[in-house]
XYZ file of C-alpha atoms in Angstrom:
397
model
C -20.569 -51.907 -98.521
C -17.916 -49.993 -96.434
C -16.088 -53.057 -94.864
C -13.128 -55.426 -96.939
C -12.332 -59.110 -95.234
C -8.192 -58.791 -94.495
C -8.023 -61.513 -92.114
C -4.534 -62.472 -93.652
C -2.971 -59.466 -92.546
C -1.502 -59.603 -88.947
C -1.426 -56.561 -87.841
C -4.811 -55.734 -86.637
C -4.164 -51.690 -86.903
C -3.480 -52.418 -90.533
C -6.233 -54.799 -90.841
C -8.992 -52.233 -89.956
C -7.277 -49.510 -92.372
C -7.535 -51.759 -95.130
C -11.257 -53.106 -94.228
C -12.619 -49.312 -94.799
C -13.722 -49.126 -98.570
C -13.046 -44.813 -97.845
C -9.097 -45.336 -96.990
C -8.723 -47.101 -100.614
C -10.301 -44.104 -101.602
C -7.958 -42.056 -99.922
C -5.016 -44.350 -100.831
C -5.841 -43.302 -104.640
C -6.288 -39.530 -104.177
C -3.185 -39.733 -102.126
C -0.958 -41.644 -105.116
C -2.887 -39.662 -107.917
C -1.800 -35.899 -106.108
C 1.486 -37.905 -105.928
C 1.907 -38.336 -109.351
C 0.629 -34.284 -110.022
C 2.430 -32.576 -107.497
C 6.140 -34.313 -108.713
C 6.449 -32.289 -112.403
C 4.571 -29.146 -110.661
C 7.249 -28.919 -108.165
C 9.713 -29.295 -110.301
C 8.325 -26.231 -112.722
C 7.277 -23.609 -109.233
C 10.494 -24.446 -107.259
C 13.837 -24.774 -107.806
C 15.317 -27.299 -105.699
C 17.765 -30.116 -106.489
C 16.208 -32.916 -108.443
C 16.664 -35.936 -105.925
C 14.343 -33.179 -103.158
C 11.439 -33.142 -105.783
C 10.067 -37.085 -105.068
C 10.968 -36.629 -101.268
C 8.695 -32.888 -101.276
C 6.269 -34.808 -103.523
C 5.723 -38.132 -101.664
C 5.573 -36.288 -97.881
C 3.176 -33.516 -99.147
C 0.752 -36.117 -100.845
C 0.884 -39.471 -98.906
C -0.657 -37.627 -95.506
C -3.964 -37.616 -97.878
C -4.164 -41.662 -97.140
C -4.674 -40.741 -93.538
C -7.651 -38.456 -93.969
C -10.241 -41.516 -92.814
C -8.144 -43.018 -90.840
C -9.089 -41.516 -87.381
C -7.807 -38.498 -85.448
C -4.461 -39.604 -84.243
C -3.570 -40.143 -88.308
C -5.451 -37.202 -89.522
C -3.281 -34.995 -87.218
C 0.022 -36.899 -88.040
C -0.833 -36.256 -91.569
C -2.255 -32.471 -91.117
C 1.553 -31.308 -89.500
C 3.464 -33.331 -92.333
C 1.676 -31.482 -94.982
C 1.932 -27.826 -92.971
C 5.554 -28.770 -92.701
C 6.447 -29.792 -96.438
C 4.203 -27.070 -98.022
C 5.358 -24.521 -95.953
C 8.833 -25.152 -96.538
C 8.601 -25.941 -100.557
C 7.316 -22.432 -100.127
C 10.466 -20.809 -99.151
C 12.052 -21.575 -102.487
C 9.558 -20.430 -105.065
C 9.914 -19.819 -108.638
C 10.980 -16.283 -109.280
C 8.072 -15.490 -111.659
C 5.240 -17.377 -109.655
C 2.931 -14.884 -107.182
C 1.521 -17.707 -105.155
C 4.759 -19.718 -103.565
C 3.019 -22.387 -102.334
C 2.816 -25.564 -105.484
C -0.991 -25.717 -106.074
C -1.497 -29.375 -105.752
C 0.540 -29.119 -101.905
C -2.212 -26.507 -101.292
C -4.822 -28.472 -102.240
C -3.705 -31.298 -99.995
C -3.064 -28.835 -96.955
C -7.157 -27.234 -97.660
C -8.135 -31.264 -97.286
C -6.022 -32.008 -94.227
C -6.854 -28.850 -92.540
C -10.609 -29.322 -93.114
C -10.020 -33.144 -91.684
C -8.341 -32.215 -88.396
C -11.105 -28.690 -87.925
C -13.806 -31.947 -88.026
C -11.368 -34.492 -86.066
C -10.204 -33.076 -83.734
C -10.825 -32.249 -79.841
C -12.978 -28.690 -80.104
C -9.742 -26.969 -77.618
C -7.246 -27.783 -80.329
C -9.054 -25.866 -83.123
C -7.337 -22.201 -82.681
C -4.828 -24.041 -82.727
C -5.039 -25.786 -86.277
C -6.259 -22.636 -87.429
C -3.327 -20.683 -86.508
C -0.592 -22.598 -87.861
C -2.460 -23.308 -90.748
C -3.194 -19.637 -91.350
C 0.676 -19.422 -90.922
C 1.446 -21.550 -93.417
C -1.109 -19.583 -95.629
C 0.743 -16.275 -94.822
C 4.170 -18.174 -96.263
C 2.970 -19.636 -98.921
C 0.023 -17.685 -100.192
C 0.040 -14.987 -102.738
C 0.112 -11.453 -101.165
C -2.925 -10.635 -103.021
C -4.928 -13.466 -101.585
C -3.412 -13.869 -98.491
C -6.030 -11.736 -96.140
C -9.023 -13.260 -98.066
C -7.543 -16.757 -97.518
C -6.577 -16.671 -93.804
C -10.090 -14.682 -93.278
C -11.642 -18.042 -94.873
C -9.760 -20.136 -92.774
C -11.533 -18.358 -89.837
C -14.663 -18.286 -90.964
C -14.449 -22.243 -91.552
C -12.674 -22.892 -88.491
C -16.030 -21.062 -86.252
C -18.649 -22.561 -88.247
C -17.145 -25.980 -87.526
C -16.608 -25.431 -84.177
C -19.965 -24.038 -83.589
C -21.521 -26.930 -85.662
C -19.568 -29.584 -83.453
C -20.519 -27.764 -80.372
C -24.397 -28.196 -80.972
C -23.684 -31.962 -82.619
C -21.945 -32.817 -79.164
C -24.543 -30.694 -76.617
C -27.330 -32.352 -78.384
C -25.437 -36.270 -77.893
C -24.651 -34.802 -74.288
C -28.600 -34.227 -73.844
C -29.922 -37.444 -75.436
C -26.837 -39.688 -72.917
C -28.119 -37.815 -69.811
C -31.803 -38.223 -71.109
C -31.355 -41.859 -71.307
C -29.162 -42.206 -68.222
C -32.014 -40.674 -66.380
C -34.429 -43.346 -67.816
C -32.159 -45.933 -66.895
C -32.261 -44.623 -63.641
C -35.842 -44.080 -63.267
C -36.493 -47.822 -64.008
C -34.025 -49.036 -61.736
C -35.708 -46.834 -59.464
C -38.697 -48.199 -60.326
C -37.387 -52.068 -60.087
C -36.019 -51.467 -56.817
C -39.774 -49.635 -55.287
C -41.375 -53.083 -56.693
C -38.477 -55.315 -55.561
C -38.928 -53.339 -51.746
C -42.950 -53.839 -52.058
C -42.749 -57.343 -52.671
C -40.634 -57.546 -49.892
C -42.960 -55.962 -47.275
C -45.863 -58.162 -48.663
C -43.940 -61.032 -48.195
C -42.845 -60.414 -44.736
C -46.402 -59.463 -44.015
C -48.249 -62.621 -45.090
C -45.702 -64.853 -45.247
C -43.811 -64.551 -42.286
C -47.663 -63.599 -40.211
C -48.963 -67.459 -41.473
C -45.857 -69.374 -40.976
C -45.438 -67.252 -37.529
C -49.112 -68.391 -36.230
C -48.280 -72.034 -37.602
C -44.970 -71.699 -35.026
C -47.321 -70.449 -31.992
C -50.425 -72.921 -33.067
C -47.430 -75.684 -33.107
C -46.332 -74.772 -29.764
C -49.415 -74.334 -27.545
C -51.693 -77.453 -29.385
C -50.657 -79.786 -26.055
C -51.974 -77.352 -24.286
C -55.219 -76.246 -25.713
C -55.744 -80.300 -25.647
C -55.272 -80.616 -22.487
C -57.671 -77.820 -21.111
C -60.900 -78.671 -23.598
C -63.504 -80.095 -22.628
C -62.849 -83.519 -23.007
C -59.349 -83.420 -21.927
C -56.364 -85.582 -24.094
C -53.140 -86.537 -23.076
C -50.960 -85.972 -25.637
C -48.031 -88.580 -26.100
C -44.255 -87.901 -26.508
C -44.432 -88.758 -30.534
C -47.054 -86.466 -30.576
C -45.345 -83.826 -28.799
C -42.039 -84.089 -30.864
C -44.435 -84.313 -34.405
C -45.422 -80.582 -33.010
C -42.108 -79.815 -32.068
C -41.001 -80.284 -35.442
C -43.339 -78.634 -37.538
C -42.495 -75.481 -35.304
C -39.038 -76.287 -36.107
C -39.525 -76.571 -40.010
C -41.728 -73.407 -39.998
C -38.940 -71.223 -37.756
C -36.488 -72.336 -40.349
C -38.694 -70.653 -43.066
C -38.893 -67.697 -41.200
C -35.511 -67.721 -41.639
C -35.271 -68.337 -45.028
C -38.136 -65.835 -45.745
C -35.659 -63.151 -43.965
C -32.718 -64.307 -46.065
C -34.519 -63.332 -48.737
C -35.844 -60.282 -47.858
C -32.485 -59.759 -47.308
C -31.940 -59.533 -51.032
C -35.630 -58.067 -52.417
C -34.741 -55.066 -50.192
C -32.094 -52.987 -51.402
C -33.239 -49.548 -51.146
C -35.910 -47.875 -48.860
C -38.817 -46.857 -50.562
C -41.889 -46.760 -49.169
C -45.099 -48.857 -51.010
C -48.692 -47.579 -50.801
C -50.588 -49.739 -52.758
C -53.232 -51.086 -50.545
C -54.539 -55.069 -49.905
C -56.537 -55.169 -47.042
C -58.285 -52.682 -44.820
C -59.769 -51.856 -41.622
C -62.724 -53.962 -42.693
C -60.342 -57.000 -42.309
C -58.892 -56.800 -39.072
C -61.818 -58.926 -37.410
C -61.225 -61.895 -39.682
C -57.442 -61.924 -38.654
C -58.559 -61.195 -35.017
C -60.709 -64.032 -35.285
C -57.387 -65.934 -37.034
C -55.404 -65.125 -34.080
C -57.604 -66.069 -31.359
C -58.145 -69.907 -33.342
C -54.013 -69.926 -32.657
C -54.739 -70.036 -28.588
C -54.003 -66.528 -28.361
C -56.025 -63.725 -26.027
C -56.472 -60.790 -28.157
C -58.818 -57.943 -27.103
C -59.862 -55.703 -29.815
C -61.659 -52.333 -29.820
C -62.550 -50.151 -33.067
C -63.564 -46.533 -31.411
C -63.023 -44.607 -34.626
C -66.282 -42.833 -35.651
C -65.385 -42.358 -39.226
C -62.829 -44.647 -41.539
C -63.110 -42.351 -44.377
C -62.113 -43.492 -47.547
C -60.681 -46.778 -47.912
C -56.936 -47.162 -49.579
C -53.310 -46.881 -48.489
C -54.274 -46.039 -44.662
C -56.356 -48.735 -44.353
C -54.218 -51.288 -45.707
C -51.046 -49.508 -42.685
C -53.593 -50.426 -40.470
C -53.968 -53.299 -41.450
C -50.058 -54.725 -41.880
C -49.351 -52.869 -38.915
C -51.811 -54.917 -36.344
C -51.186 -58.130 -38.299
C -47.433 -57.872 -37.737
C -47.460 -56.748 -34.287
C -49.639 -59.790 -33.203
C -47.014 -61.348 -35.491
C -44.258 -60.370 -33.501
C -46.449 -60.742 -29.299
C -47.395 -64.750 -30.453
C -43.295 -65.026 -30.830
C -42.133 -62.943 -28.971
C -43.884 -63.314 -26.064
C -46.049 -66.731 -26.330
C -49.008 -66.824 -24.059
C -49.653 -63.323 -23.050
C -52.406 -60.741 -23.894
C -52.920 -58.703 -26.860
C -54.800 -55.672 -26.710
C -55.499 -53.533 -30.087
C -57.251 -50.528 -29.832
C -58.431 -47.987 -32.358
C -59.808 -44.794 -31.202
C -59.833 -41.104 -32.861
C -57.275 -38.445 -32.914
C -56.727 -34.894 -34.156
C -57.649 -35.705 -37.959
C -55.936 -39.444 -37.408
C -56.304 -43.000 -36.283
C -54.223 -43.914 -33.512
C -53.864 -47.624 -33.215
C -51.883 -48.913 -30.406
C -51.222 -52.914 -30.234
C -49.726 -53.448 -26.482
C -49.031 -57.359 -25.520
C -47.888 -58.305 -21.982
C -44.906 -59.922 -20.967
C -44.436 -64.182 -22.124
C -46.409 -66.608 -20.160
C -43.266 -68.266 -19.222
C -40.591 -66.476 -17.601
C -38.110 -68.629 -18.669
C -39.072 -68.064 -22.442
C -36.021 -66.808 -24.253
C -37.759 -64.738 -27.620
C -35.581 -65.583 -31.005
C -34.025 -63.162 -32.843
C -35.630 -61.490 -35.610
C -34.334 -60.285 -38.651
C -35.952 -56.659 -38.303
C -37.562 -55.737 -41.368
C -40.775 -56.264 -38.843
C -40.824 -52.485 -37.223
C -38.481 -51.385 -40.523
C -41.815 -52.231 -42.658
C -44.584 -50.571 -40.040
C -42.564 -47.458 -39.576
C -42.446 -47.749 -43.535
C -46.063 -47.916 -44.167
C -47.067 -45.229 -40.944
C -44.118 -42.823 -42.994
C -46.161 -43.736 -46.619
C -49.545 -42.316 -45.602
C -48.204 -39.113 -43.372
C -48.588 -40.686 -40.472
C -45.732 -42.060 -37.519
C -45.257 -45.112 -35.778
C -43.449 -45.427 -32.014
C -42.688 -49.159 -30.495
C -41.057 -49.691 -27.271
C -41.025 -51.799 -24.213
C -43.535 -51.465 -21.537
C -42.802 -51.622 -17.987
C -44.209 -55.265 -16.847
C -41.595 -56.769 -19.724
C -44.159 -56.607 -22.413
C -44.373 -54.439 -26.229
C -46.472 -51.467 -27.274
C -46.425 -50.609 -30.818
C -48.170 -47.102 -31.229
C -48.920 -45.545 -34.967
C -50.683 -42.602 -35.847
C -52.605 -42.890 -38.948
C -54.283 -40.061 -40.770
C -57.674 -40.293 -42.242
C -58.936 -39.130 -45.913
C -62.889 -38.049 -44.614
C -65.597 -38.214 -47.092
């Protein structure tokens, strides 16, 4: 048990120092050299009487200090050098070692404290004017061997320290780097979801928008025609209205799930899909022609599933962008690639006005062309309509 309750005392400095069962321990060494160095003094140097308690107390009290941190352990350290060093100026005339033994006792302890306290720059330092002190108040005979001691100790610590604090240095930046790997990490999965969301999400509630929008229509022309009433009209009107909002909402929150661009390969559908959400399309009212000219798919994975998310959200983007026009997607072989082009025509109604998108659309193709080594153009074509363009390498068996 290291720790004391003091929750009396008010000072919360003092209140930690006397929580730590080691200061008590100090506290006694410090009173017990106390009590030896007083008569010692008083028999190794002659100074006035009412100097022997002062000398005494401010050699021996620093010793209190020693686990009390590095700000006290240096405080402490110079008091000692400074008492002991001048009690040595005044030595007995018989005595070869000028320094009182108990006051060099102290200064070994303090010295050792601030060589393991303090900052690693400051050592030479501690080891200089302690070795001064030693040269003052050490005997001439065992002067050299003491001051050679002193630096011996002082390199060992410091070289000790040194590997202690490269090795903490090495485990912090270790673990930083894990840290930052799994952020990494959190943000890749956070970005994936995002994509996948856009891509299903926003694809379903796009084709409930266009399916919404042209139902009048497509009641109108079959083959037993049916008027379709103003309630009627304004029920379809509002589900396209509660599915645009969300879109919206979907957008906001990709908004948020995408914080960092990292592509995501991990495939869900394929090639082999793209006639079932042809087939999907067309059921909306929509004219999509479709053509698969590419001799050899290779193995299915991550290029599939582009091709996939990249046809699905550019017939995404021609039913709302430009309602009523033709789609054509065609496949066909390149050097070593797929290249899949997805042109629409301009909107059946010239007075359409398209609504705004959030983006993340042509941000998540050109994402998924860039994940499998492959590119991705889009631009408009010259009769006001879209061609998206990617070029998609293929894995042969």
């Amino acid at each position: 048990m290291r720790r004391i309750s003091f929750d009396m005392v008010p000072d919360p400095t003092l209140r930690r120092y006397l929580g730590s069962v080691w200061n008590w321990v100090a506290m006694v060494a410090a009173v017990t050299m106390t009590a030896v160095t007083w008569p010692n003094l008083a028999m190794s140097n002659p100074m006035p009487a009412y100097l022997l308690p002062l000398f005494a107390v401010a050699a021996s009290v620093p010793m209190a200090l020693i686990f009390a941190g590095p700000v006290a352990v240096r405080t402490g350290w110079a008091m000692v050098v400074i008492t002991a060093s001048v009690a040595s100026l005044v030595p007995h005339p018989d005595t070869d070692f000028p320094m009182p033994i108990p006051m060099f006792l102290v200064l070994i302890a303090m010295t050792v404290a601030a060589l393991i306290t303090q900052p690693l720059v400051r050592l030479p330092l501690v080891a200089a004017i302690t070795a001064g002190s030693f040269a003052i108040g050490v005997g001439p005979g065992a002067k050299l061997g003491w001051i050679f001691a002193l630096v011996v100790a002082t390199i060992g610590v410091a070289f000790i320290r040194y590997r202690l604090s490269s090795q903490k240095q090495i485990e912090e930046q270790a673990i930083e780097t894990e840290t930052a790997q799994a952020r990494e990490a959190v943000l890749a999965e956070r970005t994936r979801i995002a994509r996948e969301l856009h891509d299903v999400v926003a694809h379903r509630m796009s084709m409930v928008v266009v399916m919404s929008q042209t139902a009048k229509y497509r009641l109108a022309a079959a083959e037993e025609p049916e008027t379709v009433g103003p309630a009627t009209e304004a029920e379809f009107t509002a589900i396209a209205d509660a599915a645009r909002q969300s879109l919206d909402e979907v957008r906001q929150l990709l908004g948020v799930l995408r914080p960092a661009d990292s592509p995501s390969t991990r495939p869900v559908q394929g090639v082999g899909d793209l006639p079932d959400l042809i087939t999907q399309v067309r059921a909306a009212g929509v004219t999509v022609e479709y053509a698969d000219r590419v001799a050899e798919w290779g193995e299915p994975g991550a290029a599939g599933a582009a091709v996939y998310r990249i046809v699905q959200e550019s017939l995404t983007n021609a039913a709302r962008h430009a309602p009523g026009s033709s789609i054509v997607v065609r496949m066909v072989d390149g050097d070593g690639a797929a290249v899949v082009s997805i042109v629409n025509g301009p909107p059946a109604d010239p007075n359409h006005v398209s609504q705004p998108g959030g983006g993340h659309g042509l941000i998540g193709m050109a994402e998924r062309a860039s994940a499998v080594g492959g590119g991705l153009t889009s631009q408009s074509t010259a009769d006001g309509g879209f061609a998206v363009t990617a070029t998609i390498p293929l894995r042969r068996r």
